Amino acid sequence: MTTFLGLPGRPGRPGSRQSPSEPPHAPRGVGHLRAADPFPVAARRALADAQLRRNLSKATTTIRAKRAAVVSELPDWEELRAAGEAIKAATMADLDRYLGQLEVAVTARGGTVHWARDAIEAGNIVTALVQAAGATEVVKVKSLATDEIGLNDALAAAGIAAYETDLAELIVQLGHDRPSHILVPAIHRNRSEIRDIFLREMGDVSPDLTDDPAALAEAARQHLRRKFLSATVGISGANFGVAETGTLCVVESEGNGRMCVTLPQTLITVMGIEKVIPSWADLGVFLQLLPRSSTGERMNPYTSMWTGVTPGDGPQSVHLVLLDNGRTAALADPVGRAALHCIRCSACLNVCPVYERTGGHAYGSVYPGPIGAVLSPQLTGIEDNASLPYASSLCGACYDVCPVKINIPELLVHLRARHVEEARRTHRLPSAEAITMAAASYLLADPGRLAAAQSASRSGRLLGRRGKITALPPPLAAWTRARDAPVPPPQTFRQWWHSQHGDDRGGPAPGDRSDRSDRSDQ
Amino acid sequence: MSARDEVLARIRAAARTGAGKAGTASSPAAPSPGPRYRTRSELAGPQLLELLASRLTDYRALVHFASAATLADEIGAALQRRQARRIVVPPALRLPLPSFVTAISDTRPFLSPAGLAAVDGVVTRAAVAIAETGTIVLDGSPGQGRRAISLVPDYHLCVVDAGQVVHLVPEAVARLSAGRPLTWISGPSATSDIELERVEGVHGPRTLEVVLVSG
């Protein structure tokens, strides 16, 4: 692993904040990319929920083992990862060309392509298409892109009811909740909580419903069956869109995706512009990487692919909405753009020690976990998600499992640097961090100053209880907002040394390099 | 400016400021050395069928072997076990069906989704099967039919010929045509949405039975 964890370098691009020539970010006030609270506040709340932590620990432990088992079956896993990375990088380098190809191919097969600059425009396009189809209800297959843009809210405002049909999305929708995981949005709920939600919200379910997962799945099947059989408009996302052929691809498990893309007469697919892949053969790579990384299966139960309209089979009115919503802003960052390679498998969530403890809600975006921490701030502009790049221990587990080798730790450090640089440019007063660093630099430059400061630090013992300080005074208060500080020991190292060796400041013992502290040329 | 032109203009502007570390946008495409991952089968014949069968079984599909001579018996036995009497079949199925079933051919005017939900099952052929992943691919050709007929009924009996079985995913992709509507099926409908525990049977057919025909 060659994770770059060095000091923040120069910012990736010149100019302060967003200059007019740079692509705009996802607009505020619409969709689900921004948190109500910064990560440390939301995380503290999540950590206090013992049930949540038990649910997450059980689920992530299970999925990690499943993934590891099916990945180890493939002798060419690393070659597939390298191929996935190369395909994605090449796609981003020529994104305009591939999108143009995709548009031509879809149109040639009888589909209609729409372009949306942002969430608001995408919501308007989809709403108009549903209204043109004369529908007041739509069935939806789980789609992060439509959740990102708050499509259900936009449809509801126009009097259109959107029914989520993925089991986990149904649990979230019926529970008036938010998704907390890319793959299993209801991962924060255990079986008995799900039973309670079904009993309360479904209306048509037997009061004898047990919390057996098979019984819960059966209840969902019955609940949605009539909706599927009568729906006239389906809405989906897309895992892949093949530029060469115009083929769209949805990967799923339950069959709700097949229902949504097959039975209605009108199909509307909302796809982020980064989901295009150049060639048909590329599917041979991604259809190996994605299922093994996400559900830990050799292959997911169902994958649907369609190319425009097929006469006599499936929807006869087929639409593709290509969505920007901040993606081009990420593309403009030569380092950050790698976050656009993500194929939404969620492997990085499942291995992340931070995610495993806080869950997805703490990230405040439809994209939680390590990938969300590097993607959400780029889509919204860092100032709107400034705490996310710090929501990581930089352990690197996410990079190791990423099927397209996104170097998430490097991106996290890069975005921290951009955040610091932007804050420096836009704030007249230096930050607490800048003051602290300047103070540290002053103290460490002179052994006398350091000794005096160390000695003074013992006064910190007055603040501590049972070995911990839970709240330091300003300007150090920011440190203890997210962590406890240890109480300083009764003696400093220097004092201990003196007590053991008297006042002998003579030559150091062989191998002792403490004389370096006497250098004054730093 | 239209949304299309504006998004494309943004991408071009981003490419100028954000051209990757290697500046790939402006450099001519490097000659492709060809894939380094596996693209050709390492298995053949009976081994391939055995692998497909074991991977299908792993994901709770029911699997039977047949020869041309025993195919009719295997299909009859499967439908009998299932007690399927009314089944929907695609045009040009060309499979021997037992006399106790009523086969409804899916021709115009097509059965409605509700009509499909009322039959006991569906019998189809396949386009390709992938041994390594236990996957069967339908492409809507004659003998496979519209996507809806293998989706709405609760029981799917699929007959796969040995010559349709490949070892690897890239081999299947190479055999398939993008122009056709494709359905990749790996076991019956399932979900892992409740505590990541796999449960078979949500919205698609809850029982998938496969007959592998060789010789």
Coordinates of C-alpha atoms in Angstrom, one line a residue, chain A residues 190-447:
Chain A
N190 CA -32.7 -5.2 13.8
R191 CA -35.4 -7.7 13.0
S192 CA -37.7 -6.8 15.9
E193 CA -37.6 -3.1 15.1
I194 CA -38.5 -3.9 11.5
R195 CA -41.4 -6.1 12.6
D196 CA -42.7 -3.2 14.7
I197 CA -42.5 -0.8 11.8
F198 CA -44.4 -3.2 9.5
L199 CA -47.1 -3.8 12.0
R200 CA -47.5 -0.1 12.6
E201 CA -47.3 1.2 9.0
M202 CA -48.3 -1.5 6.5
G203 CA -52.0 -1.7 7.3
D204 CA -52.5 -4.9 5.4
V205 CA -50.3 -7.1 7.5
S206 CA -51.3 -9.9 10.0
P207 CA -50.9 -8.9 13.6
D208 CA -49.2 -12.4 14.1
L209 CA -46.2 -11.3 12.0
T210 CA -43.0 -12.7 13.6
D211 CA -39.6 -11.2 13.4
D212 CA -38.3 -14.1 11.3
P213 CA -36.5 -12.4 8.3
A214 CA -38.3 -14.8 5.9
A215 CA -41.7 -13.8 7.3
L216 CA -40.8 -10.1 7.0
A217 CA -39.7 -10.6 3.4
E218 CA -43.0 -12.3 2.7
A219 CA -44.9 -9.4 4.2
A220 CA -43.0 -7.0 1.9
R221 CA -43.8 -9.2 -1.1
Q222 CA -47.5 -9.2 -0.3
H223 CA -47.5 -5.5 0.4
L224 CA -45.9 -4.5 -2.9
R225 CA -47.3 -7.1 -5.2
R226 CA -50.4 -5.1 -6.3
K227 CA -48.3 -2.0 -6.8
F228 CA -46.0 -3.7 -9.1
L229 CA -48.7 -5.3 -11.2
S230 CA -50.6 -2.0 -11.7
A231 CA -47.7 0.5 -11.9
T232 CA -47.5 2.6 -15.1
V233 CA -44.2 4.4 -14.3
G234 CA -41.0 2.9 -12.9
I235 CA -38.0 5.0 -11.7
S236 CA -34.5 3.6 -11.3
G237 CA -30.9 4.5 -11.0
A238 CA -28.2 2.8 -13.0
N239 CA -25.1 1.0 -11.9
F240 CA -23.6 1.3 -15.3
G241 CA -24.4 3.0 -18.6
V242 CA -22.4 1.6 -21.5
A243 CA -21.4 4.3 -24.0
E244 CA -20.6 2.0 -26.8
T245 CA -24.0 0.4 -26.9
G246 CA -26.4 2.6 -24.9
T247 CA -27.1 -0.2 -22.5
L248 CA -28.2 0.6 -18.9
C249 CA -27.6 -1.9 -16.1
V250 CA -29.3 -2.3 -12.7
V251 CA -27.8 -4.8 -10.2
E252 CA -30.1 -6.1 -7.4
S253 CA -31.3 -9.0 -5.4
E254 CA -35.0 -9.1 -4.7
G255 CA -36.5 -8.8 -8.1
N256 CA -38.1 -5.5 -7.3
G257 CA -35.6 -3.9 -9.7
R258 CA -36.8 -6.3 -12.5
M259 CA -40.4 -5.4 -11.7
C260 CA -39.7 -1.7 -11.9
V261 CA -37.7 -1.8 -15.2
T262 CA -39.9 -4.4 -16.9
L263 CA -43.6 -4.1 -16.0
P264 CA -44.4 -0.3 -16.3
Q265 CA -45.0 1.3 -19.7
T266 CA -42.7 4.2 -18.8
L267 CA -39.2 3.9 -17.3
I268 CA -37.2 6.8 -16.1
T269 CA -33.6 6.2 -15.1
V270 CA -31.6 8.9 -13.2
M271 CA -27.9 8.3 -13.6
G272 CA -24.9 10.4 -12.4
I273 CA -22.7 11.3 -15.3
E274 CA -19.8 9.4 -13.7
K275 CA -21.6 6.1 -14.1
V276 CA -20.9 5.8 -17.8
I277 CA -18.4 3.1 -18.8
P278 CA -16.8 3.1 -22.3
S279 CA -17.4 -0.4 -23.6
W280 CA -19.5 -3.5 -23.4
A281 CA -16.6 -5.6 -22.4
D282 CA -16.0 -3.5 -19.4
L283 CA -19.1 -5.1 -17.8
G284 CA -17.0 -8.3 -17.6
V285 CA -14.8 -6.5 -15.1
F286 CA -17.4 -4.6 -13.0
L287 CA -19.9 -7.5 -12.8
Q288 CA -17.2 -9.4 -11.0
L289 CA -16.0 -6.6 -8.8
L290 CA -19.3 -5.2 -7.6
P291 CA -21.3 -8.2 -6.3
R292 CA -18.3 -9.7 -4.5
S293 CA -17.5 -6.4 -2.9
S294 CA -21.0 -5.4 -1.9
T295 CA -23.2 -8.3 -0.8
G296 CA -20.3 -10.7 -0.6
E297 CA -21.9 -13.0 -3.3
R298 CA -20.3 -14.5 -6.4
M299 CA -23.1 -12.8 -8.3
N300 CA -26.2 -10.9 -7.1
P301 CA -29.5 -12.7 -7.8
Y302 CA -30.7 -10.4 -10.6
T303 CA -29.0 -8.0 -13.0
S304 CA -31.2 -6.3 -15.7
M305 CA -29.8 -4.7 -18.8
W306 CA -31.8 -2.8 -21.4
T307 CA -30.9 -0.8 -24.4
G308 CA -33.5 1.9 -25.4
V309 CA -36.8 0.4 -26.2
T310 CA -37.4 -3.3 -27.1
P311 CA -40.7 -3.5 -29.1
G312 CA -43.1 -5.9 -27.4
D313 CA -40.9 -6.3 -24.3
G314 CA -40.9 -4.0 -21.3
P315 CA -41.4 -0.3 -21.2
Q316 CA -42.1 1.4 -24.5
S317 CA -41.3 4.9 -23.2
V318 CA -37.7 4.9 -21.9
H319 CA -35.9 7.9 -20.5
L320 CA -32.4 8.6 -19.2
V321 CA -31.7 11.6 -17.0
L322 CA -28.0 12.4 -16.9
L323 CA -27.2 14.2 -13.6
D324 CA -24.3 16.6 -12.7
N325 CA -25.2 18.0 -9.3
G326 CA -21.6 18.8 -8.3
R327 CA -19.9 16.0 -10.1
T328 CA -18.1 18.3 -12.5
A329 CA -16.8 20.3 -9.5
A330 CA -15.2 17.0 -8.2
L331 CA -13.9 16.3 -11.7
A332 CA -12.1 19.6 -11.6
D333 CA -9.9 18.5 -8.7
P334 CA -7.1 16.3 -10.1
V335 CA -6.8 14.3 -6.9
G336 CA -10.4 14.5 -5.7
R337 CA -11.9 13.3 -8.9
A338 CA -10.9 9.7 -8.0
A339 CA -13.9 9.7 -5.7
L340 CA -16.1 9.7 -8.9
H341 CA -14.7 6.2 -9.7
C342 CA -16.9 4.7 -6.9
I343 CA -19.2 1.9 -8.0
R344 CA -21.2 2.1 -4.7
C345 CA -20.4 -1.3 -3.4
S346 CA -20.1 -0.2 0.3
A347 CA -17.1 -2.4 1.1
C348 CA -15.4 0.6 2.6
L349 CA -18.3 1.2 5.0
N350 CA -18.2 -2.3 6.3
V351 CA -14.5 -2.3 7.1
C352 CA -14.3 1.3 8.5
P353 CA -13.8 1.4 12.3
V354 CA -15.5 4.8 12.4
Y355 CA -18.5 3.8 10.4
E356 CA -18.9 0.6 12.4
R357 CA -19.3 2.6 15.6
T358 CA -21.2 5.7 14.4
G359 CA -23.4 4.3 11.6
G360 CA -24.4 6.1 8.5
H361 CA -26.7 8.8 9.9
A362 CA -23.8 10.6 11.5
Y363 CA -22.4 11.5 8.1
G364 CA -25.6 13.4 7.2
S365 CA -25.5 12.4 3.5
V366 CA -26.8 9.6 1.3
Y367 CA -23.1 8.7 0.9
P368 CA -21.8 7.7 4.3
G369 CA -18.7 6.1 5.4
P370 CA -15.2 6.6 4.0
I371 CA -16.3 7.1 0.4
G372 CA -19.0 9.5 1.6
A373 CA -16.4 11.5 3.6
V374 CA -14.5 12.2 0.3
L375 CA -17.5 12.4 -2.1
S376 CA -20.1 14.5 -0.2
P377 CA -17.8 17.4 0.5
Q378 CA -16.7 17.6 -3.1
L379 CA -20.3 17.6 -4.4
T380 CA -21.5 20.2 -1.9
G381 CA -18.3 22.3 -1.6
I382 CA -16.1 21.6 1.4
E383 CA -17.5 24.4 3.5
D384 CA -20.9 22.6 3.7
N385 CA -19.4 19.3 4.8
A386 CA -16.2 20.5 6.4
S387 CA -16.1 17.9 9.3
L388 CA -16.4 14.8 7.0
P389 CA -12.8 14.6 5.8
Y390 CA -11.8 14.4 9.5
A391 CA -14.2 11.6 10.3
S392 CA -11.5 9.0 9.8
S393 CA -8.5 7.5 11.6
L394 CA -6.7 7.1 8.2
C395 CA -6.2 3.4 8.9
G396 CA -6.4 2.6 5.2
A397 CA -8.7 -0.4 5.4
C398 CA -11.0 1.3 3.0
Y399 CA -8.3 1.5 0.3
D400 CA -7.5 -2.2 0.7
V401 CA -11.0 -3.3 0.0
C402 CA -12.0 -0.8 -2.7
P403 CA -12.7 -2.7 -5.9
V404 CA -11.6 0.2 -8.0
K405 CA -8.6 1.1 -5.8
I406 CA -9.7 4.6 -4.8
N407 CA -7.0 5.8 -2.4
I408 CA -9.5 7.2 0.1
P409 CA -6.9 8.0 2.9
E410 CA -5.0 10.1 0.4
L411 CA -8.2 11.9 -0.7
L412 CA -9.1 12.5 3.0
V413 CA -5.8 14.2 3.6
H414 CA -6.0 16.1 0.4
L415 CA -9.5 17.4 1.3
R416 CA -8.3 18.3 4.8
A417 CA -5.6 20.4 3.2
R418 CA -8.1 22.0 0.9
H419 CA -10.3 22.8 3.8
V420 CA -7.4 24.4 5.8
E421 CA -6.4 26.4 2.7
E422 CA -9.9 27.6 2.0
A423 CA -10.4 28.5 5.6
R424 CA -7.1 30.5 5.7
R425 CA -8.2 32.4 2.6
T426 CA -11.7 33.2 3.7
H427 CA -11.2 33.9 7.4
R428 CA -9.5 37.1 8.7
L429 CA -8.7 35.6 12.1
P430 CA -6.3 32.6 12.2
S431 CA -8.0 29.4 13.3
A432 CA -7.3 27.7 16.7
E433 CA -5.4 25.1 14.9
A434 CA -3.1 27.7 13.2
I435 CA -2.5 29.3 16.6
T436 CA -1.7 26.0 18.2
M437 CA 0.7 25.1 15.5
A438 CA 2.4 28.4 15.8
A439 CA 2.7 28.0 19.5
A440 CA 4.0 24.4 19.1
S441 CA 6.6 25.7 16.7
Y442 CA 7.8 28.4 19.2
L443 CA 8.0 25.9 22.1
L444 CA 9.7 23.1 20.2
A445 CA 12.4 25.5 18.8
D446 CA 14.0 26.0 22.2
P447 CA 14.6 23.3 24.9

